[in-house]
Amino acid sequence: MPEDPEGMMDNPLAFLVVTLLTAAANIGIAAADLAGARFVLANSAEVGVPRSWLPRLAALKLAGAAGLLLGLLDTGLRPLSAAAACGLVLFYLGALAFHVRARVLHNLAFPGFFLATAVASLLYQMAMP
């Protein structure tokens, strides 16, 4: 683990906020996936993701969010929470890859935001005692 001279990673409140933000964002976008929101359908079509994949992708996002939340409830489940954060990081790296592959660069900020929250959650999971 990289050094943290200012102690920024040793902050339980920041850990809580980042974890809740990541979980809430993933629950929200999973709900949009499941509801077939117009922006989700347009974006998935543009990057070449079949509509039939959306429920499975939503399930992965919900599983990641659930894992993060379980880690908040019980420190014994922190390894599960770290695995969930790692899974979300990999998920959003894949999302970015789909965007780049399809040359759909105008909205990279959206999967980039989700990736950033997942990375922050993973870093906090690894840093917290």
Coordinates of C-alpha atoms in Angstrom, one line a residue:
M1 CA 0.0 0.0 0.0
P2 CA 1.4 3.5 -0.9
E3 CA 2.4 5.7 2.0
D4 CA -0.2 8.2 3.2
P5 CA 1.8 11.0 5.0
E6 CA -1.2 13.2 5.6
G7 CA -3.4 10.4 6.9
M8 CA -6.1 11.0 4.3
M9 CA -6.9 7.3 4.0
D10 CA -7.3 6.9 7.8
N11 CA -10.6 8.8 8.0
P12 CA -13.7 6.8 9.0
L13 CA -16.1 9.5 7.9
A14 CA -14.5 9.8 4.4
F15 CA -14.6 6.0 4.2
L16 CA -18.3 6.0 5.0
V17 CA -19.1 8.8 2.6
V18 CA -17.1 7.3 -0.3
T19 CA -18.6 3.9 0.3
L20 CA -22.2 5.2 0.5
L21 CA -21.7 7.4 -2.6
T22 CA -20.4 4.4 -4.6
A23 CA -23.2 2.1 -3.4
A24 CA -25.9 4.8 -4.1
A25 CA -24.5 5.6 -7.5
N26 CA -24.5 1.9 -8.5
I27 CA -28.0 1.3 -7.1
G28 CA -29.2 4.3 -9.1
I29 CA -27.7 3.3 -12.4
A30 CA -28.8 -0.3 -11.9
A31 CA -32.4 0.9 -11.4
A32 CA -32.1 2.9 -14.6
D33 CA -30.8 -0.2 -16.4
L34 CA -33.7 -2.3 -15.1
A35 CA -36.3 0.4 -15.9
G36 CA -35.0 0.7 -19.4
A37 CA -34.4 4.4 -19.1
R38 CA -34.1 6.1 -22.5
F39 CA -30.5 7.4 -21.8
V40 CA -29.4 3.9 -20.9
L41 CA -30.9 2.3 -24.0
A42 CA -29.4 5.0 -26.2
N43 CA -26.0 4.7 -24.7
S44 CA -25.9 0.9 -24.7
A45 CA -26.9 0.8 -28.3
E46 CA -24.3 3.4 -29.2
V47 CA -21.5 1.3 -27.6
G48 CA -22.7 -2.0 -28.9
V49 CA -24.2 -3.5 -25.7
P50 CA -27.3 -5.6 -26.5
R51 CA -30.4 -4.7 -24.6
S52 CA -30.6 -8.2 -23.3
W53 CA -27.4 -7.7 -21.3
L54 CA -28.9 -4.8 -19.2
P55 CA -30.5 -6.9 -16.5
R56 CA -27.3 -8.9 -16.0
L57 CA -25.2 -5.8 -15.9
A58 CA -27.7 -4.2 -13.4
A59 CA -27.4 -7.3 -11.3
L60 CA -23.6 -7.0 -11.2
K61 CA -23.9 -3.3 -10.2
L62 CA -26.4 -4.2 -7.4
A63 CA -24.1 -7.1 -6.2
G64 CA -21.2 -4.6 -6.0
A65 CA -23.3 -2.1 -4.1
A66 CA -24.6 -4.8 -1.7
G67 CA -21.0 -6.0 -1.0
L68 CA -19.9 -2.5 -0.2
L69 CA -22.9 -2.0 2.2
L70 CA -22.3 -5.3 3.9
G71 CA -18.7 -4.2 4.7
L72 CA -20.1 -1.2 6.5
L73 CA -22.4 -3.3 8.6
D74 CA -19.7 -5.7 9.8
T75 CA -16.0 -5.3 9.8
G76 CA -15.7 -9.1 9.4
L77 CA -17.2 -8.7 6.0
R78 CA -14.7 -6.1 4.9
P79 CA -12.9 -8.6 2.6
L80 CA -16.2 -9.2 0.8
S81 CA -16.6 -5.4 0.5
A82 CA -13.1 -5.1 -0.9
A83 CA -13.9 -7.8 -3.4
A84 CA -17.1 -6.0 -4.4
A85 CA -15.1 -2.8 -4.9
C86 CA -12.6 -4.6 -7.0
G87 CA -15.4 -6.1 -9.0
L88 CA -16.8 -2.7 -9.7
V89 CA -13.4 -1.4 -10.7
L90 CA -13.1 -4.2 -13.2
F91 CA -16.7 -3.7 -14.4
Y92 CA -16.1 0.0 -15.1
L93 CA -12.8 -0.6 -16.8
G94 CA -14.8 -2.9 -19.1
A95 CA -17.3 -0.2 -19.6
L96 CA -14.6 2.3 -20.6
A97 CA -13.1 -0.3 -23.0
F98 CA -16.5 -0.7 -24.7
H99 CA -16.7 3.1 -25.1
V100 CA -13.2 3.3 -26.6
R101 CA -13.7 0.3 -28.8
A102 CA -16.9 1.8 -30.2
R103 CA -15.2 5.2 -30.4
V104 CA -17.9 6.7 -28.3
L105 CA -15.8 9.2 -26.4
H106 CA -18.3 12.1 -25.9
N107 CA -19.7 10.6 -22.7
L108 CA -16.6 8.9 -21.1
A109 CA -17.2 11.0 -18.0
F110 CA -20.1 8.8 -16.9
P111 CA -18.3 5.4 -16.7
G112 CA -15.2 7.4 -15.6
F113 CA -17.1 8.8 -12.6
F114 CA -18.3 5.3 -11.6
L115 CA -14.8 4.0 -12.0
A116 CA -13.4 6.8 -9.8
T117 CA -15.9 6.1 -7.1
A118 CA -15.1 2.3 -7.3
V119 CA -11.4 3.0 -7.1
A120 CA -11.8 5.3 -4.1
S121 CA -13.9 2.7 -2.4
L122 CA -11.3 0.0 -3.1
L123 CA -8.5 2.2 -1.7
Y124 CA -10.5 2.9 1.4
Q125 CA -11.3 -0.7 1.9
M126 CA -7.7 -1.6 1.7
A127 CA -6.6 1.2 4.0
M128 CA -9.0 0.9 6.8
P129 CA -8.0 -1.3 9.8

